[in-house]
């Protein structure tokens, strides 16, 4: 086993396709393929994408109730390369429902709030993490934190990873992520700027804002910082400099689903081959994200897709 | 058919020094009847099931009796159950656990399940570390589909 992914707040992603959807009326789903259920949550997504490129991973985190069982079973059914190691909670895992109307071009979303985590649940997770760390080299922790968990959790986990001599990869936004980065505990940091672009109290609007934020992250001890800029670009920073990666072709906003997780998976895959070549890791991440963007639905990128897209972006040195 | 084709890649387990209450809560939430017991190196050192808890709460001479109707006082049994909830898993687990490896045949796993009257078998690597489990219903299903000899 090479990779451990940690998802503290997974979800069951449900997509229901209803033509001419209106509120306050009765609808029937036309055929079974119009109602889909997929395991969701950023760490879980990375495990799924890694399985597509032949990488074994352990998926860990919190699941609860019947929805949690569905997430776990669907995840295991995805690939033999994914091993599950979740701590089960008393309350139900959250469910993100999207009603898609292809005729009216609308998406109606209903997201549940998710379970709360008790002290005993957290104790059990940390204990299992301690033991699992000896069996992996790369640890990805991504996504939001559930109710009942302190914002220091990212630091607690990343400290254990670093002290065990392993590499920590974090993708999230908010105080939990920032504290871990500030404490120099994140080897590879990718702020999740989809929902809000405020990082360390600064609003990221212009390219320079992103460059400054990336440099700050590296100054705290992170080896590689990746910040998505606009739709088609990523600002990459290491101790050697700052670069802008920009796709050669236009990418539709609607195709962005899953590209961040594909970036992380491509990056981890590259670090497994050579963890000193950070530029190559960022390039493979970018290539995986571009490959993922070419798919409308949640298809899995392959190693060939990554290699084929290695020249589909331009690299400009900024600093 | 090999165990690797039939196993469930889930490494839910309980540690030797965790409590019986931890075990019960884990089983309840996952709808399981037993869990592999692991040490700090994730090696399987035992197996604990709901039957082991019931056995732990019964008087030691119970195995000599033919019927539960001979239990003198069910209330005592319930009180004992309340007491053992804080005891360690290691005090009630069966050790060593009966395990299989990924390259064992499914027919061998089925043989172990029947002979030892087990519901779940941990699957381990050459170091004895937990990789997953095989369970009875999956093997029964594989047999009914005619897959077990392949």
XYZ file of C-alpha atoms in Angstrom:
469
model
C 0.000 0.000 0.000
C 1.454 3.363 -0.946
C -1.130 6.028 -0.303
C -3.522 6.861 2.523
C -6.369 9.269 1.866
C -8.271 10.836 4.743
C -11.779 12.210 4.285
C -13.213 13.498 7.544
C -16.578 14.475 6.078
C -17.454 12.195 3.127
C -20.753 12.335 1.279
C -23.005 10.243 -0.884
C -23.322 12.161 -4.136
C -26.745 11.552 -5.650
C -27.579 12.834 -9.103
C -31.135 12.556 -10.350
C -32.003 13.578 -13.896
C -35.525 14.954 -14.235
C -36.718 16.599 -17.410
C -38.827 19.737 -16.965
C -38.318 19.745 -13.206
C -40.612 22.079 -11.281
C -41.144 22.512 -7.565
C -44.356 21.334 -5.927
C -45.161 18.707 -8.549
C -44.766 14.949 -9.093
C -41.861 13.634 -11.172
C -40.888 10.152 -12.208
C -37.286 9.191 -13.009
C -37.338 7.847 -16.568
C -34.818 5.050 -16.275
C -32.391 3.667 -13.659
C -29.369 5.350 -15.249
C -31.024 8.714 -14.505
C -30.545 8.163 -10.787
C -26.907 7.770 -9.780
C -25.148 7.329 -6.448
C -21.411 7.855 -6.063
C -19.112 7.980 -3.068
C -18.012 11.583 -2.557
C -15.641 13.715 -0.539
C -12.267 15.016 -1.690
C -10.011 12.345 -0.180
C -12.288 9.559 -1.403
C -12.234 11.094 -4.893
C -8.429 11.004 -4.864
C -8.525 7.283 -3.924
C -10.945 6.627 -6.794
C -8.806 8.504 -9.349
C -5.620 6.811 -8.068
C -7.280 3.433 -8.609
C -7.776 4.414 -12.274
C -4.020 4.889 -12.654
C -3.249 1.625 -10.902
C -2.259 2.968 -7.478
C -3.343 1.153 -4.311
C -4.698 3.266 -1.480
C -6.326 3.018 1.907
C -9.330 5.325 2.370
C -9.861 6.423 5.959
C -12.162 8.869 7.736
C -15.626 8.942 9.253
C -18.768 7.316 7.888
C -22.111 6.850 9.586
C -25.452 5.117 9.293
C -26.958 3.550 6.212
C -25.716 6.295 3.917
C -22.210 5.662 5.248
C -22.563 1.961 4.426
C -23.595 2.790 0.865
C -20.586 5.095 0.471
C -18.271 2.368 1.794
C -19.699 -0.372 -0.400
C -19.761 1.793 -3.529
C -16.164 2.803 -2.866
C -14.985 -0.786 -2.511
C -16.957 -1.796 -5.588
C -15.093 0.868 -7.577
C -11.791 -1.001 -7.509
C -9.847 -3.785 -5.812
C -7.084 -1.234 -5.349
C -9.058 0.624 -2.670
C -9.050 -0.672 0.911
C -11.487 0.933 3.350
C -10.660 1.737 6.979
C -13.394 4.050 8.209
C -14.503 4.757 11.758
C -18.276 4.527 11.930
C -20.312 7.259 13.628
C -23.687 7.243 15.293
C -25.212 9.806 12.918
C -25.764 9.515 9.165
C -23.150 10.555 6.607
C -24.254 13.577 4.608
C -25.994 13.250 1.293
C -25.561 15.744 -1.526
C -28.500 15.583 -3.895
C -28.427 17.248 -7.305
C -31.532 17.331 -9.484
C -30.349 17.913 -13.017
C -32.764 19.108 -15.669
C -31.065 18.807 -19.075
C -33.979 20.431 -20.931
C -34.182 23.599 -18.859
C -30.426 23.504 -18.118
C -30.894 23.795 -14.350
C -29.305 22.097 -11.345
C -31.155 22.091 -8.006
C -28.965 21.029 -5.103
C -29.883 19.879 -1.612
C -26.970 19.153 0.738
C -27.447 17.704 4.193
C -25.353 18.954 7.082
C -23.497 15.767 7.980
C -22.888 13.946 11.240
C -21.219 15.180 14.370
C -18.097 13.435 15.631
C -17.687 12.498 19.296
C -14.424 12.392 21.238
C -14.404 8.568 21.229
C -14.773 8.502 17.431
C -11.820 10.837 17.045
C -9.733 8.737 19.461
C -10.443 5.644 17.358
C -9.538 7.411 14.109
C -6.226 8.734 15.454
C -5.311 5.302 16.807
C -5.974 3.707 13.419
C -4.071 6.459 11.659
C -1.002 5.854 13.872
C -0.916 2.202 12.888
C -1.672 2.742 9.201
C 1.102 5.325 8.807
C 3.769 2.637 8.965
C 2.282 0.997 5.867
C 2.138 4.044 3.551
C 4.442 6.777 2.244
C 2.014 9.452 1.036
C -0.927 10.801 3.041
C -3.615 12.960 1.438
C -6.004 14.831 3.707
C -8.700 16.766 1.913
C -12.026 18.446 2.378
C -14.147 19.975 5.096
C -14.191 18.985 8.758
C -17.361 17.631 10.376
C -19.127 19.086 13.405
C -17.485 18.276 16.721
C -13.941 18.226 15.321
C -11.499 20.978 16.367
C -9.859 23.079 13.662
C -6.449 21.809 14.830
C -7.264 18.377 13.331
C -5.326 18.995 10.093
C -2.260 19.957 12.156
C -2.629 16.947 14.441
C -2.826 14.557 11.489
C -0.122 16.250 9.392
C 2.251 16.360 12.386
C 1.918 12.607 12.791
C 2.578 12.141 9.060
C 5.699 14.341 9.091
C 7.038 12.829 12.316
C 6.651 9.367 10.782
C 8.885 10.571 7.914
C 6.074 10.510 5.336
C 4.765 13.186 2.962
C 1.566 15.104 3.740
C -0.692 16.483 1.011
C -3.493 18.828 2.064
C -6.312 20.248 -0.005
C -8.898 22.311 1.840
C -9.811 25.879 2.753
C -10.338 27.642 6.055
C -8.689 27.758 9.476
C -7.906 24.005 9.780
C -5.901 24.090 6.526
C -4.240 27.408 7.334
C -3.089 26.344 10.817
C -1.468 23.183 9.391
C 0.299 25.156 6.626
C 1.398 27.874 9.062
C 2.882 25.225 11.349
C 5.029 23.911 8.485
C 3.357 20.500 8.550
C 2.128 20.269 4.950
C 4.533 18.931 2.296
C 2.239 19.717 -0.632
C -0.513 22.319 -0.196
C -3.384 22.966 -2.558
C -5.892 25.484 -1.185
C -9.394 24.635 -2.354
C -10.417 27.990 -3.821
C -13.693 26.843 -5.393
C -16.071 28.167 -2.757
C -14.116 31.125 -1.408
C -10.858 32.705 -2.460
C -9.714 34.087 0.863
C -6.467 32.685 2.215
C -4.648 33.818 5.358
C -6.971 36.822 5.552
C -6.159 37.964 2.014
C -8.659 38.012 -0.815
C -7.148 36.393 -3.915
C -8.246 38.238 -7.053
C -5.287 39.189 -9.247
C -2.481 36.899 -10.377
C -0.081 38.671 -8.007
C -2.351 37.858 -5.024
C -2.034 34.179 -5.920
C 1.737 34.457 -6.357
C 2.101 36.144 -2.956
C -0.078 33.506 -1.267
C 1.877 30.662 -2.925
C 5.187 32.208 -1.815
C 3.884 32.632 1.708
C 2.866 28.939 1.847
C 6.341 27.865 0.672
C 7.952 30.229 3.216
C 6.162 28.289 5.969
C 7.897 25.050 4.986
C 5.667 23.586 2.261
C 7.707 22.040 -0.566
C 5.135 22.570 -3.304
C 2.167 24.966 -3.356
C -0.499 24.784 -6.058
C -3.157 27.511 -6.361
C -5.720 27.436 -9.105
C -5.952 30.803 -10.840
C -8.894 31.649 -13.085
C -10.299 28.537 -14.791
C -7.409 27.560 -16.982
C -4.383 28.337 -14.847
C -2.478 27.188 -11.802
C 0.184 29.049 -9.862
C 2.951 26.651 -8.812
C 5.543 27.566 -6.194
C 8.568 25.791 -4.732
C 11.678 27.142 -3.004
C 13.166 27.429 -6.520
C 10.601 29.863 -7.901
C 7.033 30.549 -8.999
C 5.421 29.496 -12.280
C 2.095 29.907 -14.029
C 0.762 26.824 -15.800
C -1.901 27.695 -18.351
C -3.912 25.319 -20.499
C -3.568 25.732 -24.256
C -7.217 25.010 -24.943
C -10.332 26.528 -23.443
C -12.011 24.597 -20.611
C -15.725 24.917 -19.883
C -16.597 25.751 -16.307
C -19.049 22.823 -16.331
C -16.141 20.428 -16.984
C -14.240 21.463 -13.848
C -15.935 18.813 -11.712
C -13.266 16.569 -10.234
C -10.311 18.347 -11.838
C -8.874 19.427 -8.481
C -8.944 15.858 -7.197
C -7.403 14.634 -10.466
C -4.621 17.218 -10.052
C -3.886 15.860 -6.590
C -3.974 12.232 -7.782
C -1.621 12.948 -10.721
C 0.713 14.772 -8.384
C 0.793 11.961 -5.813
C 1.356 9.400 -8.585
C 4.388 11.385 -9.762
C 5.775 11.827 -6.225
C 5.615 8.054 -5.822
C 8.055 7.724 -8.741
C 10.319 10.588 -7.652
C 9.528 12.789 -4.672
C 12.382 15.229 -5.402
C 11.142 16.336 -8.821
C 8.430 18.766 -7.718
C 8.123 20.360 -11.155
C 7.402 16.996 -12.746
C 4.835 16.285 -10.019
C 3.057 19.577 -10.721
C 3.151 18.884 -14.471
C 1.646 15.425 -14.057
C -0.990 16.913 -11.753
C -1.833 19.536 -14.353
C -1.950 16.905 -17.122
C -4.276 14.721 -15.026
C -6.561 17.709 -14.379
C -6.714 18.571 -18.096
C -7.429 14.917 -18.930
C -10.233 14.874 -16.343
C -11.683 18.115 -17.761
C -12.092 16.379 -21.120
C -14.632 14.034 -19.508
C -18.152 15.308 -18.888
C -19.018 12.681 -16.316
C -16.928 11.129 -13.552
C -14.707 8.945 -15.776
C -11.278 7.906 -14.563
C -8.098 9.215 -16.139
C -5.403 6.694 -17.081
C -1.605 6.943 -17.062
C -1.790 7.284 -20.851
C -4.223 10.210 -20.495
C -1.711 11.909 -18.200
C 1.234 11.339 -20.549
C -0.834 12.488 -23.551
C -1.674 15.777 -21.856
C 1.837 16.672 -20.666
C 2.173 19.208 -23.508
C -1.332 20.635 -23.301
C -0.279 23.590 -21.146
C 2.225 26.436 -21.274
C 4.639 27.164 -18.465
C 5.643 30.764 -17.669
C 8.199 31.517 -14.995
C 6.940 34.376 -12.862
C 9.678 34.684 -10.241
C -10.940 -19.133 -7.319
C -8.476 -17.464 -4.948
C -9.214 -15.600 -1.742
C -7.983 -12.364 -3.370
C -10.947 -12.554 -5.775
C -13.461 -13.148 -2.998
C -12.221 -10.926 -0.186
C -13.699 -7.706 1.103
C -10.952 -5.104 1.244
C -11.965 -3.546 4.531
C -9.526 -3.394 7.429
C -11.952 -2.474 10.202
C -10.403 -3.971 13.314
C -10.221 -3.537 17.056
C -7.058 -3.162 19.125
C -6.182 -5.535 21.955
C -6.314 -2.764 24.555
C -9.582 -1.201 23.383
C -12.658 -1.975 25.462
C -15.506 -4.401 24.980
C -17.777 -1.357 24.759
C -15.668 -0.016 21.850
C -16.074 -3.408 20.176
C -19.857 -3.496 20.712
C -20.329 0.067 19.399
C -18.156 -0.667 16.327
C -20.114 -3.836 15.546
C -23.496 -2.161 16.039
C -22.659 0.742 13.754
C -21.243 -1.491 11.022
C -23.832 -4.280 11.412
C -21.028 -6.791 12.073
C -20.921 -9.739 14.446
C -17.160 -9.860 14.958
C -13.879 -8.088 14.250
C -10.224 -9.064 13.816
C -8.055 -7.956 16.755
C -4.770 -6.290 15.776
C -1.581 -5.139 17.513
C 0.430 -1.933 16.976
C 1.960 -3.366 13.795
C -1.502 -4.178 12.429
C -0.821 -7.887 12.796
C -3.871 -10.011 13.515
C -3.449 -11.398 17.027
C -6.976 -12.676 17.596
C -10.628 -12.489 16.696
C -13.550 -11.361 18.810
C -17.228 -11.972 18.134
C -20.518 -11.420 19.900
C -20.456 -15.089 20.997
C -17.224 -14.430 22.913
C -18.929 -11.607 24.829
C -21.913 -13.805 25.691
C -19.574 -16.601 26.767
C -17.632 -14.119 28.919
C -20.786 -13.084 30.719
C -22.016 -16.602 31.451
C -20.943 -18.679 34.448
C -17.899 -20.833 33.663
C -19.859 -24.076 34.096
C -22.365 -23.042 31.405
C -20.605 -25.012 28.695
C -21.335 -28.159 30.688
C -25.071 -27.488 30.571
C -27.252 -28.637 27.704
C -29.741 -25.778 27.727
C -29.891 -22.089 28.624
C -32.913 -22.860 30.776
C -30.431 -24.073 33.401
C -28.958 -20.590 33.906
C -29.819 -19.889 37.546
C -30.378 -16.165 37.189
C -30.579 -14.223 33.899
C -30.371 -11.015 35.878
C -26.847 -11.986 36.995
C -25.936 -12.544 33.343
C -27.084 -9.026 32.431
C -25.190 -7.527 35.384
C -22.048 -9.348 34.307
C -22.462 -7.987 30.763
C -22.578 -4.464 32.200
C -19.347 -5.133 34.099
C -17.333 -6.535 31.211
C -18.012 -3.553 28.956
C -14.950 -1.809 30.401
C -12.691 -4.854 30.112
C -10.085 -5.128 27.385
C -10.715 -6.902 24.114
C -7.623 -9.077 24.770
C -9.395 -10.647 27.773
C -12.231 -12.028 25.659
C -10.797 -12.567 22.182
C -10.035 -15.970 20.671
C -6.354 -16.345 19.898
C -4.714 -17.089 17.646
C -7.230 -16.121 14.977
C -7.877 -18.501 12.110
C -6.624 -16.542 9.076
C -6.161 -17.058 5.343
C -3.826 -15.529 2.763
C -4.739 -13.919 -0.549
C -3.347 -16.795 -2.592
C -5.207 -19.492 -0.642
C -8.094 -21.066 -2.506
C -11.650 -20.169 -1.646
C -12.397 -23.852 -1.076
C -9.710 -23.887 1.637
C -11.291 -20.783 3.247
C -14.723 -22.427 3.098
C -13.272 -25.541 4.737
C -11.894 -23.455 7.632
C -15.198 -21.611 8.064
C -17.125 -24.871 8.297
C -14.658 -26.782 10.476
C -14.224 -23.965 12.989
C -17.848 -22.798 12.777
C -16.805 -19.230 11.886
C -18.627 -16.449 10.053
C -15.632 -14.291 9.134
C -11.987 -15.047 8.313
C -9.329 -12.322 8.371
C -7.088 -12.217 5.286
C -3.446 -11.453 6.136
C -0.146 -10.912 4.294
C 3.064 -12.874 4.949
C 3.766 -10.696 8.008
C 0.355 -11.485 9.455
C -0.943 -7.945 8.818
C -4.632 -7.483 8.083
C -5.591 -6.964 4.417
C -9.332 -7.650 4.556
C -11.836 -10.380 5.356
C -13.807 -13.164 3.718
C -17.283 -13.926 5.010
C -19.651 -16.857 4.884
C -22.417 -15.382 2.769
C -20.005 -14.402 0.003
C -18.577 -17.924 -0.131
C -22.062 -19.448 -0.150
C -22.976 -17.104 -3.004
C -19.792 -17.995 -4.910
C -20.607 -21.689 -4.459
C -24.194 -21.286 -5.689
C -22.838 -19.511 -8.780
C -20.487 -22.413 -9.467
C -17.435 -20.165 -9.071
C -15.808 -21.825 -6.129
C -13.829 -24.514 -7.975
C -12.467 -22.264 -10.673
